[in-house]
Amino acid sequence: MTIPSGEMLKTLLLVLDLAGTFVFALSGALAGVKRRLDFFGILVLSFAAANSGGIARDVLIGATPPAAISDWRYLVVALCAGVLTFFAHRAIERVHGSVLVFDAAGLALFAVAGTQKALAFNLNPLMAAVLGMVTGIGGGIVRDVLLTEVPAVLRAEIYALAALAGALVVVAGHLLSLPSAPVAVVAASLCFAIRVLALQRNWQLPSAASRKGRGR
C-alpha cells in the first residue's frame, strides 16, 4: 500500500480518527447511561472511551502532544456524542445491541487508523499492526475499567483478534503497495464483521475455566 503523503495522508488519518472517536464516544456514553451515570459522568466516559486508544498510540510513536489533546476537534466530537446520547439515548438504543455495535465500529476504525499512522511514522510493519490493535482496544479497556467491569479484551471474547485482523490487512496492503483508501475500507469491514459475528454466534477463545471444565 502506498502511504499517501502531505495533505492526503493528514485528511485520511483525520477522517478515520474522528469517525472512530465519534462511535467510541457513543459506546462509552451509552454504557454510562445504562449504569445511570449523571450528565458529567457520561461526558467523561464518552471522552475517555473515544480518545484513550488514540492517546496511547500517539505517545508510543512519539506523535506528541497527542492529537486528542492538541486538536480541539477530538474533544468537540466526543462531547457532542455524549450530549447526543444523554438526550436521545432511547432512540439510539433502538439499534439492537447498540453499545456493542458502536464499539465494534470504533474498534475497526481505530485499528485501521492506528496501523496507518504507525506506518506513516516508519514503524516496522509487524509492530505497526500491533500498535493498530492497541489503538483499537484502548478505548474499550478504559471504558470498562471506569465502569468497574473486566475489559472485553481480557475475557474469552473475540475482540483484540478482530482488531489485529484488520491491522494485518492494512500492513499487507502496505507491503503490496496497494491504494490506501480501498485497503482501509476492506480492513475496517473485516474487523467489524469478525467482531459482530463473534457476538452474534458467541465465538470465544478458550478460557481457563473452560479448560478446567474439560479436565474434570
mmCIF file of C-alpha atoms in Angstrom:
data_model
loop_
_atom_site.group_PDB
_atom_site.id
_atom_site.type_symbol
_atom_site.label_atom_id
_atom_site.label_comp_id
_atom_site.label_asym_id
_atom_site.label_seq_id
_atom_site.Cartn_x
_atom_site.Cartn_y
_atom_site.Cartn_z
ATOM 1 C CA MET A 1 0.000 0.000 0.000
ATOM 2 C CA THR A 2 1.440 3.326 -0.995
ATOM 3 C CA ILE A 3 1.306 5.605 2.024
ATOM 4 C CA PRO A 4 -0.228 8.891 0.852
ATOM 5 C CA SER A 5 1.803 11.986 1.525
ATOM 6 C CA GLY A 6 1.143 15.517 2.673
ATOM 7 C CA GLU A 7 -2.432 16.697 2.935
ATOM 8 C CA MET A 8 -3.882 13.428 1.616
ATOM 9 C CA LEU A 9 -2.342 11.463 4.491
ATOM 10 C CA LYS A 10 -3.457 14.019 7.077
ATOM 11 C CA THR A 11 -7.001 14.024 5.726
ATOM 12 C CA LEU A 12 -7.293 10.223 5.649
ATOM 13 C CA LEU A 13 -5.987 9.825 9.197
ATOM 14 C CA LEU A 14 -8.145 12.666 10.483
ATOM 15 C CA VAL A 15 -11.333 11.243 8.947
ATOM 16 C CA LEU A 16 -10.674 7.767 10.349
ATOM 17 C CA ASP A 17 -9.685 9.156 13.745
ATOM 18 C CA LEU A 18 -12.707 11.434 14.096
ATOM 19 C CA ALA A 19 -15.100 8.728 12.894
ATOM 20 C CA GLY A 20 -13.619 6.287 15.404
ATOM 21 C CA THR A 21 -13.757 8.972 18.095
ATOM 22 C CA PHE A 22 -17.458 9.558 17.471
ATOM 23 C CA VAL A 23 -18.586 5.934 17.516
ATOM 24 C CA PHE A 24 -16.421 5.024 20.519
ATOM 25 C CA ALA A 25 -17.788 8.092 22.321
ATOM 26 C CA LEU A 26 -21.299 6.831 21.595
ATOM 27 C CA SER A 27 -20.445 3.416 23.012
ATOM 28 C CA GLY A 28 -18.954 4.988 26.137
ATOM 29 C CA ALA A 29 -21.893 7.326 26.645
ATOM 30 C CA LEU A 30 -24.443 4.535 26.121
ATOM 31 C CA ALA A 31 -22.622 2.367 28.630
ATOM 32 C CA GLY A 32 -22.731 5.300 31.047
ATOM 33 C CA VAL A 33 -26.475 5.719 30.521
ATOM 34 C CA LYS A 34 -27.045 2.038 31.265
ATOM 35 C CA ARG A 35 -25.076 2.425 34.504
ATOM 36 C CA ARG A 36 -27.154 5.518 35.370
ATOM 37 C CA LEU A 37 -24.268 7.984 35.412
ATOM 38 C CA ASP A 38 -25.071 11.683 35.617
ATOM 39 C CA PHE A 39 -24.560 14.121 32.742
ATOM 40 C CA PHE A 40 -20.961 14.925 33.682
ATOM 41 C CA GLY A 41 -20.097 11.255 34.174
ATOM 42 C CA ILE A 42 -21.464 10.406 30.731
ATOM 43 C CA LEU A 43 -19.349 13.133 29.118
ATOM 44 C CA VAL A 44 -16.229 11.937 30.939
ATOM 45 C CA LEU A 45 -16.872 8.355 29.871
ATOM 46 C CA SER A 46 -17.534 9.361 26.268
ATOM 47 C CA PHE A 47 -14.245 11.292 26.088
ATOM 48 C CA ALA A 48 -12.234 8.533 27.797
ATOM 49 C CA ALA A 49 -13.656 5.775 25.591
ATOM 50 C CA ALA A 50 -13.204 7.844 22.449
ATOM 51 C CA ASN A 51 -9.644 9.051 22.942
ATOM 52 C CA SER A 52 -7.699 6.656 25.159
ATOM 53 C CA GLY A 53 -6.629 4.402 22.298
ATOM 54 C CA GLY A 54 -5.504 7.317 20.139
ATOM 55 C CA ILE A 55 -3.594 8.918 23.003
ATOM 56 C CA ALA A 56 -1.774 5.638 23.713
ATOM 57 C CA ARG A 57 -0.913 5.297 20.022
ATOM 58 C CA ASP A 58 0.442 8.814 19.670
ATOM 59 C CA VAL A 59 2.534 8.565 22.831
ATOM 60 C CA LEU A 60 4.053 5.248 21.726
ATOM 61 C CA ILE A 61 5.060 6.527 18.285
ATOM 62 C CA GLY A 62 6.258 9.888 19.575
ATOM 63 C CA ALA A 63 3.492 11.977 17.988
ATOM 64 C CA THR A 64 3.274 14.342 20.941
ATOM 65 C CA PRO A 65 1.312 16.074 22.192
ATOM 66 C CA PRO A 66 -1.346 13.504 21.198
ATOM 67 C CA ALA A 67 -3.878 14.641 18.624
ATOM 68 C CA ALA A 68 -6.750 14.060 21.072
ATOM 69 C CA ILE A 69 -5.254 16.734 23.333
ATOM 70 C CA SER A 70 -3.755 19.171 20.840
ATOM 71 C CA ASP A 71 -6.667 19.223 18.351
ATOM 72 C CA TRP A 72 -9.943 20.691 19.660
ATOM 73 C CA ARG A 73 -11.981 18.659 17.167
ATOM 74 C CA TYR A 74 -11.449 15.422 19.107
ATOM 75 C CA LEU A 75 -12.859 16.954 22.288
ATOM 76 C CA VAL A 76 -15.805 18.500 20.456
ATOM 77 C CA VAL A 77 -16.677 15.277 18.611
ATOM 78 C CA ALA A 78 -16.526 13.216 21.820
ATOM 79 C CA LEU A 79 -18.595 15.705 23.825
ATOM 80 C CA CYS A 80 -21.170 16.066 21.033
ATOM 81 C CA ALA A 81 -21.602 12.290 21.002
ATOM 82 C CA GLY A 82 -22.004 12.325 24.780
ATOM 83 C CA VAL A 83 -24.598 15.117 24.727
ATOM 84 C CA LEU A 84 -26.479 13.443 21.865
ATOM 85 C CA THR A 85 -26.577 10.168 23.755
ATOM 86 C CA PHE A 86 -27.702 11.812 27.006
ATOM 87 C CA PHE A 87 -30.728 13.438 25.355
ATOM 88 C CA ALA A 88 -31.527 10.805 22.703
ATOM 89 C CA HIS A 89 -30.329 7.546 24.211
ATOM 90 C CA ARG A 90 -33.740 5.899 23.828
ATOM 91 C CA ALA A 91 -33.649 6.436 20.066
ATOM 92 C CA ILE A 92 -30.043 5.255 19.814
ATOM 93 C CA GLU A 93 -30.718 2.193 21.959
ATOM 94 C CA ARG A 94 -33.325 1.003 19.465
ATOM 95 C CA VAL A 95 -30.405 -0.255 17.425
ATOM 96 C CA HIS A 96 -30.049 -3.878 18.518
ATOM 97 C CA GLY A 97 -27.072 -4.192 20.827
ATOM 98 C CA SER A 98 -26.210 -0.555 20.130
ATOM 99 C CA VAL A 99 -23.312 -0.307 22.592
ATOM 100 C CA LEU A 100 -21.658 -3.387 21.107
ATOM 101 C CA VAL A 101 -22.313 -2.291 17.517
ATOM 102 C CA PHE A 102 -20.773 1.151 18.078
ATOM 103 C CA ASP A 103 -17.916 -0.444 19.981
ATOM 104 C CA ALA A 104 -17.249 -2.791 17.049
ATOM 105 C CA ALA A 105 -17.283 0.157 14.634
ATOM 106 C CA GLY A 106 -14.879 2.130 16.812
ATOM 107 C CA LEU A 107 -12.634 -0.895 17.148
ATOM 108 C CA ALA A 108 -12.454 -1.260 13.362
ATOM 109 C CA LEU A 109 -11.821 2.408 12.614
ATOM 110 C CA PHE A 110 -9.160 2.855 15.278
ATOM 111 C CA ALA A 111 -7.363 -0.379 14.375
ATOM 112 C CA VAL A 112 -7.047 0.830 10.792
ATOM 113 C CA ALA A 113 -6.152 4.423 11.679
ATOM 114 C CA GLY A 114 -3.617 3.304 14.274
ATOM 115 C CA THR A 115 -1.870 0.989 11.838
ATOM 116 C CA GLN A 116 -1.779 3.571 9.073
ATOM 117 C CA LYS A 117 -0.380 6.243 11.373
ATOM 118 C CA ALA A 118 2.261 3.833 12.673
ATOM 119 C CA LEU A 119 3.295 3.035 9.102
ATOM 120 C CA ALA A 120 3.419 6.735 8.308
ATOM 121 C CA PHE A 121 5.883 7.099 11.196
ATOM 122 C CA ASN A 122 8.019 4.345 9.586
ATOM 123 C CA LEU A 123 7.437 1.671 12.196
ATOM 124 C CA ASN A 124 8.209 -1.940 11.378
ATOM 125 C CA PRO A 125 5.080 -3.373 9.653
ATOM 126 C CA LEU A 126 4.591 -6.100 12.266
ATOM 127 C CA MET A 127 4.831 -3.617 15.131
ATOM 128 C CA ALA A 128 2.559 -1.234 13.234
ATOM 129 C CA ALA A 129 -0.113 -3.956 13.234
ATOM 130 C CA VAL A 130 0.358 -4.495 16.970
ATOM 131 C CA LEU A 131 0.056 -0.761 17.576
ATOM 132 C CA GLY A 132 -3.085 -0.674 15.454
ATOM 133 C CA MET A 133 -4.556 -3.383 17.656
ATOM 134 C CA VAL A 134 -3.587 -1.434 20.794
ATOM 135 C CA THR A 135 -5.224 1.686 19.357
ATOM 136 C CA GLY A 136 -8.430 -0.236 18.716
ATOM 137 C CA ILE A 137 -8.738 -1.879 22.122
ATOM 138 C CA GLY A 138 -7.556 1.056 24.250
ATOM 139 C CA GLY A 139 -10.840 2.948 24.410
ATOM 140 C CA GLY A 140 -12.877 -0.141 25.263
ATOM 141 C CA ILE A 141 -10.454 -1.086 28.034
ATOM 142 C CA VAL A 142 -10.627 2.342 29.680
ATOM 143 C CA ARG A 143 -14.423 2.446 29.350
ATOM 144 C CA ASP A 144 -14.828 -0.946 31.023
ATOM 145 C CA VAL A 145 -12.307 -0.161 33.772
ATOM 146 C CA LEU A 146 -14.089 3.105 34.632
ATOM 147 C CA LEU A 147 -17.325 1.117 34.913
ATOM 148 C CA THR A 148 -15.581 -1.476 37.133
ATOM 149 C CA GLU A 149 -16.020 -4.241 34.568
ATOM 150 C CA VAL A 150 -13.475 -6.753 33.321
ATOM 151 C CA PRO A 151 -12.405 -5.399 29.896
ATOM 152 C CA ALA A 152 -13.773 -7.394 26.972
ATOM 153 C CA VAL A 153 -10.252 -7.914 25.643
ATOM 154 C CA LEU A 154 -9.316 -9.844 28.803
ATOM 155 C CA ARG A 155 -12.272 -12.173 28.597
ATOM 156 C CA ALA A 156 -12.804 -15.008 26.146
ATOM 157 C CA GLU A 157 -14.437 -12.778 23.546
ATOM 158 C CA ILE A 158 -13.038 -12.280 20.024
ATOM 159 C CA TYR A 159 -12.019 -8.631 20.452
ATOM 160 C CA ALA A 160 -8.311 -7.951 20.147
ATOM 161 C CA LEU A 161 -8.013 -10.604 17.423
ATOM 162 C CA ALA A 162 -10.616 -8.773 15.338
ATOM 163 C CA ALA A 163 -8.577 -5.567 15.642
ATOM 164 C CA LEU A 164 -5.378 -7.430 14.789
ATOM 165 C CA ALA A 165 -7.005 -8.958 11.684
ATOM 166 C CA GLY A 166 -7.943 -5.519 10.383
ATOM 167 C CA ALA A 167 -4.482 -4.168 11.191
ATOM 168 C CA LEU A 168 -2.796 -7.036 9.334
ATOM 169 C CA VAL A 169 -4.859 -6.270 6.226
ATOM 170 C CA VAL A 170 -3.543 -2.696 6.309
ATOM 171 C CA VAL A 171 0.023 -3.994 6.668
ATOM 172 C CA ALA A 172 -0.479 -6.461 3.821
ATOM 173 C CA GLY A 173 -1.777 -3.679 1.599
ATOM 174 C CA HIS A 174 1.263 -1.589 2.500
ATOM 175 C CA LEU A 175 3.669 -4.408 1.620
ATOM 176 C CA LEU A 176 1.856 -4.986 -1.678
ATOM 177 C CA SER A 177 1.799 -1.233 -2.484
ATOM 178 C CA LEU A 178 -1.991 -1.176 -2.851
ATOM 179 C CA PRO A 179 -4.048 2.056 -2.697
ATOM 180 C CA SER A 180 -4.569 3.070 0.908
ATOM 181 C CA ALA A 181 -8.247 4.084 0.884
ATOM 182 C CA PRO A 182 -9.711 0.811 -0.520
ATOM 183 C CA VAL A 183 -7.428 -1.196 1.782
ATOM 184 C CA ALA A 184 -8.652 0.826 4.750
ATOM 185 C CA VAL A 185 -12.278 0.067 3.833
ATOM 186 C CA VAL A 186 -11.594 -3.663 3.475
ATOM 187 C CA ALA A 187 -9.593 -3.786 6.713
ATOM 188 C CA ALA A 188 -12.230 -1.930 8.742
ATOM 189 C CA SER A 189 -15.023 -4.046 7.254
ATOM 190 C CA LEU A 190 -13.181 -7.258 8.111
ATOM 191 C CA CYS A 191 -12.556 -6.188 11.696
ATOM 192 C CA PHE A 192 -16.163 -5.068 12.159
ATOM 193 C CA ALA A 193 -17.547 -8.265 10.608
ATOM 194 C CA ILE A 194 -15.403 -10.534 12.775
ATOM 195 C CA ARG A 195 -16.413 -8.698 15.940
ATOM 196 C CA VAL A 196 -20.130 -8.647 15.116
ATOM 197 C CA LEU A 197 -20.187 -12.289 14.022
ATOM 198 C CA ALA A 198 -18.353 -13.265 17.195
ATOM 199 C CA LEU A 199 -21.055 -11.534 19.217
ATOM 200 C CA GLN A 200 -23.935 -12.989 17.224
ATOM 201 C CA ARG A 201 -22.586 -16.542 17.163
ATOM 202 C CA ASN A 202 -20.942 -16.463 20.569
ATOM 203 C CA TRP A 203 -17.474 -17.217 19.232
ATOM 204 C CA GLN A 204 -14.995 -17.278 22.081
ATOM 205 C CA LEU A 205 -11.374 -18.091 22.703
ATOM 206 C CA PRO A 206 -10.533 -20.919 25.122
ATOM 207 C CA SER A 207 -10.519 -19.722 28.717
ATOM 208 C CA ALA A 208 -9.002 -21.148 31.888
ATOM 209 C CA ALA A 209 -12.480 -22.032 33.153
ATOM 210 C CA SER A 210 -13.373 -23.984 30.014
ATOM 211 C CA ARG A 211 -10.103 -25.924 30.152
ATOM 212 C CA LYS A 212 -10.695 -26.724 33.804
ATOM 213 C CA GLY A 213 -14.172 -27.976 32.991
ATOM 214 C CA ARG A 214 -12.850 -30.314 30.301
ATOM 215 C CA GLY A 215 -10.181 -31.558 32.676
ATOM 216 C CA ARG A 216 -12.839 -32.844 35.029
#
